[in-house]
XYZ file of C-alpha atoms in Angstrom:
659
model
C -0.145 0.015 -0.059
C 1.301 3.433 -0.593
C 0.601 7.353 -0.197
C -0.180 9.548 -3.540
C 0.337 13.347 -3.764
C -0.284 15.669 -6.809
C -0.503 19.665 -7.095
C -1.595 21.511 -10.091
C -1.212 25.362 -10.408
C -1.744 28.103 -12.330
C -0.685 30.830 -9.411
C 2.299 31.560 -7.496
C 1.824 28.874 -4.590
C 5.895 29.004 -3.983
C 8.216 26.056 -4.883
C 6.155 23.182 -6.092
C 8.787 20.672 -5.507
C 9.022 21.652 -2.006
C 5.588 21.168 -1.195
C 5.297 17.923 -2.992
C 8.266 16.895 -1.307
C 6.673 17.849 2.146
C 3.202 15.916 1.297
C 5.333 12.693 0.627
C 7.285 12.985 3.820
C 3.947 13.252 5.415
C 3.191 9.971 4.666
C 6.127 8.098 5.139
C 4.348 5.611 7.103
C 2.076 4.779 4.419
C 5.284 4.042 2.003
C 8.527 3.381 3.746
C 10.203 1.324 1.074
C 10.831 4.161 -1.482
C 9.681 7.464 -2.357
C 9.611 9.940 -5.681
C 8.366 13.147 -6.738
C 7.962 14.411 -10.436
C 7.253 17.853 -11.246
C 6.335 19.174 -14.830
C 5.833 23.051 -16.288
C 3.960 24.025 -19.125
C 3.749 28.284 -19.325
C 2.536 29.268 -16.211
C 0.894 25.918 -15.096
C 3.042 23.844 -12.713
C 1.987 20.200 -11.876
C 3.757 17.763 -9.592
C 2.873 14.045 -8.856
C 4.390 12.572 -5.561
C 4.423 8.927 -4.303
C 5.921 7.246 -0.836
C 5.859 3.385 -1.860
C 5.084 0.382 0.215
C 6.485 -2.429 -1.979
C 3.463 -5.652 -2.345
C 3.740 -6.707 -6.378
C 6.898 -6.345 -8.242
C 9.392 -5.510 -5.564
C 12.372 -4.475 -7.818
C 10.002 -2.861 -10.094
C 7.131 -0.634 -10.024
C 8.495 2.582 -8.804
C 6.639 5.959 -8.999
C 5.739 8.008 -10.325
C 5.764 5.859 -13.320
C 5.757 7.067 -16.998
C 4.112 5.394 -19.899
C 6.226 3.999 -22.717
C 6.888 7.696 -24.370
C 6.792 9.837 -20.997
C 3.740 11.556 -22.140
C 1.492 10.346 -19.226
C 2.358 9.915 -15.596
C 0.774 8.190 -12.501
C 1.028 8.068 -9.010
C -1.159 4.971 -7.578
C -2.387 3.616 -4.271
C -4.364 0.156 -4.171
C -3.974 -3.184 -5.737
C -6.224 -4.502 -8.964
C -6.526 -8.172 -8.727
C -7.670 -8.673 -12.184
C -4.582 -6.718 -13.724
C -3.051 -9.869 -14.959
C -5.950 -10.425 -17.279
C -6.028 -6.818 -18.320
C -2.327 -7.050 -18.991
C -2.676 -9.847 -21.230
C -5.332 -7.390 -23.306
C -3.606 -4.355 -23.412
C -0.524 -6.475 -24.580
C -2.656 -7.844 -27.542
C -3.653 -4.172 -28.457
C -0.154 -3.151 -28.571
C 0.762 -1.567 -25.378
C 4.750 -2.257 -23.891
C 5.380 -3.173 -20.611
C 8.451 -2.416 -18.701
C 7.399 -4.071 -15.141
C 5.381 -6.794 -13.697
C 3.239 -4.039 -11.472
C -0.221 -3.452 -11.533
C 0.344 0.202 -11.620
C 1.474 -0.008 -15.125
C -1.673 -1.863 -15.992
C -3.727 1.050 -14.630
C -1.697 3.427 -16.691
C -2.148 1.761 -19.993
C -5.821 1.052 -18.965
C -6.406 4.690 -19.091
C -4.204 5.084 -22.621
C -6.298 2.820 -23.723
C -10.031 3.196 -22.551
C -9.784 6.876 -20.931
C -11.705 7.467 -17.686
C -13.978 4.385 -18.662
C -11.044 2.266 -17.593
C -12.010 2.513 -13.939
C -15.157 0.313 -14.552
C -12.899 -2.641 -15.818
C -10.963 -2.573 -12.562
C -11.358 -5.041 -10.108
C -9.586 -3.867 -6.600
C -9.027 -1.141 -4.671
C -7.623 1.801 -5.486
C -6.710 5.768 -5.687
C -4.638 7.167 -8.244
C -3.811 10.459 -10.299
C -2.600 10.537 -13.877
C -1.296 13.597 -15.368
C -1.731 13.615 -19.298
C 1.011 16.120 -20.529
C -0.195 16.113 -24.189
C -3.877 17.163 -22.906
C -2.804 19.357 -20.016
C -5.507 17.247 -17.834
C -5.300 15.609 -14.532
C -7.284 12.319 -14.051
C -8.074 11.385 -10.447
C -10.311 8.168 -9.391
C -11.542 6.356 -6.470
C -12.435 2.727 -6.115
C -16.110 2.031 -5.897
C -16.666 1.311 -2.331
C -14.155 3.784 -1.237
C -11.550 1.523 0.272
C -8.632 3.304 -0.279
C -8.844 7.544 0.478
C -8.697 10.286 -1.149
C -8.904 13.992 -0.377
C -8.393 17.256 -2.192
C -8.629 20.978 -1.901
C -8.976 23.721 -4.421
C -7.545 27.127 -3.559
C -6.863 30.070 -5.674
C -7.252 28.425 -8.713
C -5.091 25.616 -8.101
C -5.712 21.831 -6.630
C -4.019 19.935 -4.050
C -4.830 16.111 -3.197
C -3.474 13.324 -1.061
C -4.331 10.028 0.234
C -4.227 11.535 3.991
C -5.577 15.007 4.895
C -2.041 15.794 7.001
C -0.571 15.504 3.400
C -2.680 18.119 1.949
C -2.307 20.126 4.844
C 1.835 19.982 4.588
C 1.685 21.541 0.962
C 0.998 24.707 3.218
C -1.353 25.694 0.047
C -4.212 25.677 2.971
C -4.258 26.336 6.458
C -5.830 23.978 9.239
C -9.008 25.334 10.224
C -12.374 23.935 11.595
C -15.382 23.690 9.192
C -17.778 24.605 11.912
C -20.905 23.849 9.545
C -19.907 20.100 10.055
C -19.524 20.218 13.532
C -23.106 19.273 14.466
C -22.946 16.408 12.472
C -19.577 15.464 13.636
C -20.918 15.593 16.933
C -24.329 13.494 16.250
C -22.907 10.911 14.670
C -18.860 10.657 15.331
C -18.266 11.096 11.643
C -19.354 12.771 8.463
C -21.020 11.436 5.715
C -20.888 13.374 2.554
C -17.872 14.775 0.833
C -16.852 17.225 3.390
C -14.327 16.971 6.045
C -14.021 18.749 9.421
C -11.355 20.566 7.768
C -12.740 23.710 5.976
C -11.827 23.602 2.403
C -10.759 19.801 2.263
C -12.886 17.435 0.715
C -13.024 13.745 0.101
C -13.234 12.339 -3.307
C -16.420 9.866 -2.874
C -16.479 6.317 -3.547
C -17.242 5.255 -7.300
C -16.488 8.913 -8.481
C -13.488 10.237 -10.796
C -12.196 13.974 -11.009
C -10.964 15.624 -14.097
C -8.686 18.909 -13.719
C -8.307 20.763 -16.395
C -7.576 24.728 -17.429
C -8.503 25.543 -13.537
C -11.534 23.655 -13.460
C -12.645 20.590 -11.486
C -15.246 18.110 -13.110
C -16.457 15.295 -10.751
C -18.650 12.126 -12.126
C -20.256 9.306 -10.239
C -18.990 6.166 -12.409
C -20.637 3.513 -10.076
C -23.390 3.145 -7.911
C -24.725 0.108 -6.105
C -27.441 -1.174 -8.289
C -30.979 -1.512 -7.136
C -32.804 -4.867 -6.579
C -34.285 -6.368 -9.397
C -37.978 -7.102 -9.448
C -37.680 -10.543 -9.718
C -35.652 -13.711 -8.112
C -35.708 -16.861 -9.519
C -32.797 -18.596 -8.098
C -33.275 -20.951 -4.994
C -31.800 -20.306 -1.977
C -29.673 -23.096 -1.950
C -28.519 -21.521 -5.505
C -27.930 -18.272 -4.107
C -25.823 -19.895 -1.134
C -23.813 -21.791 -3.799
C -23.181 -18.195 -5.645
C -22.428 -16.536 -2.559
C -19.617 -19.135 -1.917
C -18.264 -19.209 -5.291
C -18.198 -15.698 -5.132
C -16.441 -15.126 -1.993
C -13.835 -17.941 -2.510
C -12.917 -16.460 -5.552
C -12.469 -12.678 -3.949
C -10.349 -14.334 -1.005
C -8.104 -16.250 -3.561
C -7.374 -12.889 -5.523
C -6.763 -11.116 -2.527
C -3.903 -13.633 -1.498
C -2.123 -11.863 -4.699
C 1.298 -10.882 -3.101
C 4.750 -10.974 -3.398
C 5.416 -10.546 0.433
C 4.355 -12.267 3.356
C 0.287 -12.466 4.136
C -1.944 -13.215 7.084
C -5.496 -12.432 9.038
C -6.915 -10.250 11.448
C -8.705 -12.993 13.127
C -11.306 -11.917 15.964
C -12.864 -15.290 15.956
C -16.361 -13.892 14.781
C -17.990 -15.222 11.678
C -16.355 -12.756 9.118
C -12.494 -13.166 10.202
C -13.078 -16.960 10.731
C -14.572 -17.109 7.257
C -11.610 -15.645 5.434
C -9.411 -17.410 7.746
C -10.726 -20.839 6.609
C -10.740 -20.379 3.228
C -7.009 -18.532 3.259
C -5.832 -21.663 5.193
C -6.902 -24.099 2.404
C -5.318 -22.193 -0.108
C -2.075 -21.194 1.233
C 1.038 -23.307 0.749
C 2.372 -23.140 4.395
C 0.829 -22.387 7.924
C -1.549 -19.427 7.748
C -0.483 -16.706 10.269
C -3.014 -14.912 12.259
C -3.312 -12.015 14.595
C -5.375 -11.116 17.458
C -5.728 -8.252 20.034
C -7.607 -8.459 23.153
C -7.691 -7.259 26.627
C -6.798 -8.123 30.147
C -10.535 -8.492 31.202
C -11.994 -11.750 29.882
C -15.192 -10.165 29.535
C -13.899 -8.014 26.750
C -11.267 -10.239 25.290
C -12.179 -12.452 22.268
C -8.798 -14.798 22.830
C -10.735 -17.631 23.395
C -12.728 -17.372 20.031
C -9.651 -17.042 18.264
C -7.606 -19.389 19.547
C -10.430 -21.751 18.941
C -10.703 -21.119 15.256
C -6.199 -20.731 15.198
C -6.423 -24.201 16.465
C -9.036 -25.397 14.201
C -6.943 -24.275 11.292
C -3.671 -25.385 13.005
C -2.309 -21.288 12.402
C 0.638 -19.670 13.343
C -1.065 -17.789 15.976
C -0.139 -14.623 17.527
C -1.447 -12.042 20.390
C -1.152 -8.773 21.905
C -2.679 -7.726 25.060
C -3.780 -3.848 24.810
C -3.093 -2.236 28.421
C -5.058 0.985 29.213
C -1.752 2.866 29.606
C -0.624 1.586 25.998
C -4.316 2.523 24.817
C -3.966 6.598 26.189
C -0.530 6.857 25.484
C -0.901 6.000 21.820
C -4.167 7.806 21.337
C -2.949 11.181 20.182
C -0.582 9.677 17.668
C -3.312 7.715 16.435
C -5.443 10.636 16.030
C -2.782 12.216 13.778
C -2.716 9.132 11.641
C -6.699 9.337 11.408
C -6.655 12.896 10.599
C -10.196 13.228 11.971
C -11.436 12.614 15.796
C -11.632 8.921 16.314
C -14.952 7.654 15.993
C -14.972 4.446 18.199
C -12.283 2.861 20.644
C -11.842 0.096 18.822
C -9.512 1.971 16.252
C -6.827 1.960 18.865
C -6.798 -1.414 19.350
C -6.786 -2.217 15.548
C -3.569 -0.290 15.401
C -1.784 -2.419 17.741
C -2.835 -5.718 16.078
C -1.498 -3.978 12.711
C 1.862 -3.448 14.678
C 1.870 -6.768 15.903
C 1.435 -8.037 12.608
C 3.829 -5.952 10.852
C 6.649 -7.930 12.512
C 5.445 -11.272 10.807
C 3.792 -9.961 7.459
C 2.924 -7.076 5.265
C -0.500 -7.757 3.860
C -3.451 -8.746 5.736
C -7.110 -9.756 4.980
C -9.950 -8.379 7.396
C -13.460 -8.782 7.500
C -15.119 -5.510 7.084
C -18.064 -5.097 4.814
C -20.086 -8.532 5.510
C -22.462 -6.596 7.956
C -23.300 -3.818 5.769
C -23.905 -6.177 2.812
C -26.023 -9.082 4.762
C -27.486 -7.261 7.580
C -25.287 -8.442 10.372
C -26.013 -5.720 12.973
C -28.992 -5.823 15.269
C -30.095 -2.540 14.308
C -31.638 -3.846 11.224
C -33.787 -6.344 12.056
C -34.648 -3.931 15.213
C -36.018 -1.206 12.927
C -37.804 -3.594 10.413
C -39.457 -4.653 13.956
C -40.264 -1.108 14.384
C -41.344 -0.235 10.686
C -43.915 -3.095 10.855
C -45.222 -2.387 14.570
C -44.903 1.317 14.831
C -47.552 2.592 12.192
C -50.214 0.577 13.770
C -49.070 2.001 17.141
C -49.443 5.434 16.185
C -52.872 4.815 14.399
C -54.140 3.336 17.490
C -52.760 6.033 20.302
C -53.165 9.848 19.960
C -50.032 11.800 19.912
C -50.498 13.178 23.329
C -50.849 9.956 24.682
C -47.546 9.122 22.978
C -45.280 11.974 23.643
C -46.687 13.029 26.990
C -47.773 9.484 28.503
C -45.618 6.479 27.313
C -42.351 8.116 25.995
C -42.248 10.790 28.582
C -42.658 8.419 31.748
C -40.714 5.457 29.871
C -37.725 6.037 32.490
C -40.046 5.933 35.456
C -41.757 2.896 34.744
C -40.916 -0.134 37.606
C -38.963 -2.549 35.030
C -35.625 -3.313 35.071
C -33.264 -0.747 33.238
C -32.060 -3.423 30.270
C -35.833 -3.904 29.672
C -36.463 -0.192 29.539
C -33.521 0.534 27.114
C -34.624 -1.904 24.751
C -38.342 -0.133 24.744
C -36.450 3.044 24.388
C -35.267 1.857 20.943
C -38.620 1.106 19.875
C -41.580 2.879 18.526
C -42.661 3.741 21.941
C -39.512 5.795 22.436
C -39.112 7.441 18.904
C -41.570 9.091 16.375
C -41.574 7.392 12.500
C -39.581 9.734 11.454
C -36.153 8.196 9.851
C -34.395 10.880 11.404
C -35.537 9.523 14.587
C -36.694 5.839 14.417
C -33.165 5.159 12.616
C -30.754 7.775 12.824
C -31.194 9.074 16.560
C -32.173 5.864 17.763
C -29.101 3.770 16.320
C -26.364 6.168 15.599
C -26.690 9.271 17.248
C -24.521 10.013 19.871
C -25.483 13.548 20.516
C -28.996 13.906 18.813
C -29.934 17.483 17.275
C -32.729 17.892 19.975
C -29.963 18.239 22.921
C -27.250 20.619 20.546
C -28.378 23.672 22.445
C -27.256 22.162 25.787
C -24.174 20.642 24.131
C -22.739 23.667 22.456
C -22.091 26.858 23.787
C -24.726 29.809 23.113
C -22.387 31.819 20.390
C -21.505 28.166 18.381
C -25.007 27.219 18.506
C -26.521 30.351 17.363
C -23.894 30.287 14.357
C -24.804 26.917 13.083
C -28.388 25.880 14.409
C -29.395 26.110 10.944
C -27.579 23.141 9.922
C -29.153 19.819 9.649
C -26.853 17.342 10.474
C -28.742 14.594 8.986
C -28.958 15.800 5.763
C -26.303 13.758 4.022
C -27.517 10.511 5.816
C -31.024 11.255 4.675
C -29.814 12.014 0.943
C -28.574 8.464 0.884
C -31.591 7.086 2.634
C -34.081 8.828 0.346
C -32.105 8.424 -2.681
C -32.876 4.639 -2.588
C -36.194 4.645 -4.357
C -37.469 1.247 -3.626
C -40.052 -0.016 -0.878
C -37.567 -2.551 0.567
C -36.725 -0.889 3.986
C -33.642 -3.405 4.907
C -32.304 -2.591 1.262
C -32.378 1.249 2.010
C -30.720 0.795 5.401
C -28.306 -1.474 3.974
C -27.496 1.129 1.192
C -27.359 4.101 3.285
C -24.772 2.314 5.601
C -22.804 1.076 2.745
C -22.517 4.972 1.697
C -21.690 6.285 5.376
C -20.951 4.319 8.222
C -18.708 1.803 6.072
C -16.746 4.203 4.917
C -15.847 5.470 8.484
C -14.686 1.816 9.048
C -12.796 1.532 6.019
C -10.894 5.059 6.667
C -10.182 3.613 10.272
C -9.306 0.551 8.536
C -6.798 2.043 6.191
C -5.424 4.735 8.416
C -4.554 2.481 11.437
C -3.212 -0.491 9.024
C -1.132 1.902 7.322
C 0.388 3.687 10.450
C 1.749 0.317 11.271
C 2.979 0.192 7.336
C 0.823 -2.870 6.647
C -1.752 -3.353 3.745
C -5.353 -4.411 4.789
C -7.665 -6.136 2.319
C -11.253 -6.671 2.443
C -12.499 -9.781 0.431
C -16.114 -8.890 1.325
C -16.292 -5.812 -0.725
C -15.243 -7.197 -4.110
C -17.780 -5.262 -6.352
C -18.926 -8.340 -7.548
C -20.016 -9.520 -4.196
C -21.894 -5.934 -3.530
C -23.826 -6.293 -6.636
C -24.792 -9.968 -5.945
C -25.422 -8.913 -2.220
C -28.219 -6.340 -3.564
C -30.279 -9.119 -5.019
C -30.159 -11.715 -1.926
C -33.626 -11.852 -0.698
C -34.142 -10.672 3.350
C -34.806 -13.924 4.299
C -31.312 -15.107 3.815
C -30.080 -11.956 5.220
C -31.968 -11.412 8.627
C -34.199 -14.553 10.184
C -35.815 -13.591 13.318
C -32.998 -11.303 15.542
C -30.197 -12.889 13.288
C -28.272 -11.283 10.439
C -26.102 -12.835 7.681
C -27.820 -16.110 7.117
C -26.322 -16.349 3.467
C -23.174 -16.417 5.132
C -23.456 -18.566 7.650
C -24.876 -21.533 5.426
C -22.355 -20.809 2.979
C -19.473 -21.447 5.737
C -21.286 -24.685 6.740
C -18.859 -26.797 5.295
C -15.683 -24.858 6.404
C -16.322 -23.872 10.112
C -17.864 -25.154 13.092
C -21.481 -24.870 14.168
C -20.373 -23.040 17.188
C -18.252 -20.250 15.179
C -21.343 -19.907 12.633
C -23.684 -19.373 15.086
C -21.800 -17.290 17.358
C -23.803 -14.132 18.614
C -22.040 -10.865 17.316
C -20.635 -8.919 19.734
C -18.643 -6.241 18.093
C -15.414 -5.371 19.413
C -15.756 -4.067 22.768
C -13.238 -2.150 24.547
C -12.960 -1.817 28.233
C -12.905 1.940 27.994
C -15.597 2.549 30.764
C -14.013 0.089 32.688
C -10.638 2.155 32.491
C -12.237 5.326 33.431
C -13.623 4.070 36.616
C -9.962 2.558 37.652
C -8.896 6.013 37.705
C -8.298 7.261 34.071
C -11.274 9.509 34.309
C -8.521 12.168 35.244
C -7.596 12.074 31.773
C -10.803 12.691 30.469
C -10.861 15.790 33.337
C -7.402 16.903 32.180
C -8.376 17.303 28.471
C -12.087 19.084 28.861
C -12.111 20.937 31.769
C -9.282 23.389 30.145
C -9.456 26.768 29.352
C -8.524 25.856 25.895
C -11.919 24.282 25.603
C -13.746 27.288 26.801
C -11.596 29.385 24.496
C -12.588 27.361 21.429
C -16.182 28.574 22.341
C -17.716 25.183 20.509
C -18.404 22.959 23.629
C -20.565 23.743 26.767
C -18.449 23.767 29.828
C -21.613 23.311 32.078
C -22.603 20.216 29.591
C -19.329 18.655 30.110
C -19.113 19.010 33.904
C -22.996 17.457 33.709
C -21.693 14.463 32.015
C -18.746 13.816 34.089
C -20.687 14.485 36.951
C -23.179 11.800 36.100
C -21.309 9.214 34.953
C -18.531 9.394 37.638
C -21.745 9.296 40.040
C -23.115 6.298 38.324
C -26.373 8.086 37.591
C -25.989 7.537 33.435
C -23.607 5.945 31.034
C -22.278 8.786 29.082
C -19.094 6.836 27.827
C -19.978 7.410 24.350
C -20.772 11.366 24.735
C -17.012 11.799 26.896
C -15.515 9.454 24.270
C -16.709 12.137 21.581
C -15.674 15.403 23.053
C -12.657 13.935 24.447
C -11.441 12.968 20.780
C -12.765 16.273 19.312
C -10.379 18.350 21.846
C -7.223 16.172 21.336
C -7.719 16.741 17.500
C -8.223 20.220 17.716
C -5.217 20.701 20.012
C -3.286 18.795 17.449
C -4.383 19.924 14.011
C -5.727 23.419 14.792
C -3.388 24.570 17.662
C -0.463 22.900 16.344
C 0.320 21.097 19.365
C 2.517 17.879 18.738
C 0.860 14.395 19.238
C 3.993 13.311 21.686
C 3.256 16.746 23.925
C -0.548 15.449 24.476
C 0.813 12.063 25.105
C 2.962 13.204 27.723
C 0.060 15.160 28.980
C -2.379 12.298 29.369
C 0.210 10.098 30.851
C 1.023 12.461 33.432
C -2.570 11.838 34.984
C -1.911 7.984 34.962
C 1.461 6.610 35.851
C 0.058 3.309 37.403
C -0.711 1.087 34.217
C 0.719 -1.803 32.951
C 2.614 -1.522 29.249
C 1.364 -3.886 26.665
C 2.498 -7.472 26.187
C 2.780 -9.613 23.040
C 1.856 -13.033 23.415
C 2.970 -16.093 21.253
C-alpha cells in the first residue's frame, strides 16, 4: 500500500517541488520502502505528482511516479488491481509495451486505452492520479466502495490532493481550520457522511467517482453506484448460497495475490473466521493469524480466536492492550486518522496491525460483511419498528404517546435493561427516519440536545445546519419499498466508509496493507439481490454467510452471537483514567474554542462518575474532538499531548505480546 500526492497550480504558490516533497514525507508511514516526486511545467501551469511506496507487487520494479512508454503520462497510484494480469494480456494484445510486472503500469495503460472508463474494468481497491502532459489534464479516481482514501482542496485556481489530510496540509497551500458547519454532524454521528471533512476547504473524493482537472476547473463524475434490487428473484436459496460461496472464495483467492508474506486479523467471529478458513485452504504453508485483546476476560475475544486458530492449525499471535498503551498511543493515532477517532476499537486495530507487521506485510480483514448481509442488530430492530410502529401510532393519540408513554418510560418499574430495549422501539421514537433510524441507533448527541451541548455563540452560528441531511440524502435516494435495502445502502455509503477509513489509516500507521474480500464489487452487486430471508431471520443476520460456511467452520463459530469489538474504556475510566478526560475537557482551551458547553461537560462527567447515567460514548466523542483540535488546529505535537495524558496516570502496565 502507498501514499499518493499531486499538485496543479496556475498561480504562485511557491516551490511546487518543496511542497510536494513535504506532502510525501508526511505519508512516510504509508510507503517506507521508497518515495519519489516529479514536477512538470508548461507556461504558467506547474504540475507535480508524488508517491510513497510500500512494496507489495513487483518488488524490484513498480517505482512511482511511473511514466508510460513515451513519458507523455505519469501516474501515482495507491491500491491493488486483482484482475491486472487479465487486463495486462488484453492491453499487450492491443500493442501496449510493459516495463515492469506491476499493476500500476496496467492502470496507466488502461487509461491510455479506455480513458476515464478504465475504472469500470478494474476489480480492486484504488486511488490514483494520472497527469496527461499532451492534454494538460489531471485524471483522478477512487474505487467503487471507497476502500482507499483520497482528499483534495481547490484553492486560488489550484488543486492539491493526497491519500491523507495531513499531506494536503503539509503542502501549506491551505490552512488548517475547523469546518464549523460540519461540527453538528460530527457530534451527532461521530463522522461525516458526505464529501466534506472537518477541515474547512478540504473534501474527500467520494467512492465510485472520478475527477478531471483541466484549465483550472474540476469536474467530478460518478461512474458506479450500488445497483437497485431486481424485481424478480428466480434462484432458489440453495443456488444463491452456492453462488455466494463461489464468489467469496474467488474474492479471497484474488486478495491473496502478493509477493510478500500475508496473514489475517482473526477475532474468532464469523467474518474473520470465514476468511481465515478459506485462506488456510489456499496457503502453501501455515497461515499466520493475529488477534488483540484485553486483560479482562469479559472484553477479550482471545478464546474465540484461539478456537479458530487451533481448528486451522495457524501460526497464531496475540497482543494484550493495556489502558496505559491505549491512552499513550491515542494522540499519535488521532494524527494518523486525521479526524477525531469515532470508536475506541480503532486504537486496538493499530496495535494488532503493529504486531502483524513483525511477521507479514499484507493482511485480510472482514469489513463489509455486516453492511452487505445485515449483521447488525439495528437492521432487524428497525424492521420490527417499521412493521409495528404505524399501527401503534394509529391506535394511540399523539398526546398519549408523546406526553404519556414516551415521557414516563424511564420511570416505569421495570429492569433498566428492559427499559433500554423499549427506548429503542417505536414507543421511544417517532416514525420519522431521522428519529426511528438515526437518532435511535447512530446518534451520540441527537440534534434535539445540541443547544445544551454547544456554547450559545456556536449554537447560534450553526443552528440552521441539519446534521442528518447527508444520511437522509442517501436513505431517500434509494427508490425502493424494501426497507432493509435502504438501510444497507445508507450504511454502505456512510457508516462503512468510516470503518474503511479507520481500517486503512490504522493499518497504514503500522505500514501494513489490509484487504477486504467482502467488498469485491461483484459480491456487493450480488448482495443487493439476496432476499431478506437470507440476510435477516428473526433476530440474527448474515444467514447466507453462515449457510455458505457450513462446510468450512464449526457450528459454534457460525452461530456465535455478534459482539462487535468491545473495548473496556468505561472500566478503565472507573480505574482512575477519568482524570485523563478531566485534564483535557476541563481546560481553558476548550472554553476559548467556544464550541462545547462547559456546563454540559461538567454535567456529563458528574453523572457518569456518580453512576447516574452511562455517558461513555458522549465523553469519548468530546475528548477525541478536543485532542484532534489541539493537534491539527492549535499545532500541538502528538507526543506533547501523550505526555500530558500519561502525566495524569502512571499506574498502568505496558502492553504485552504473546505467542
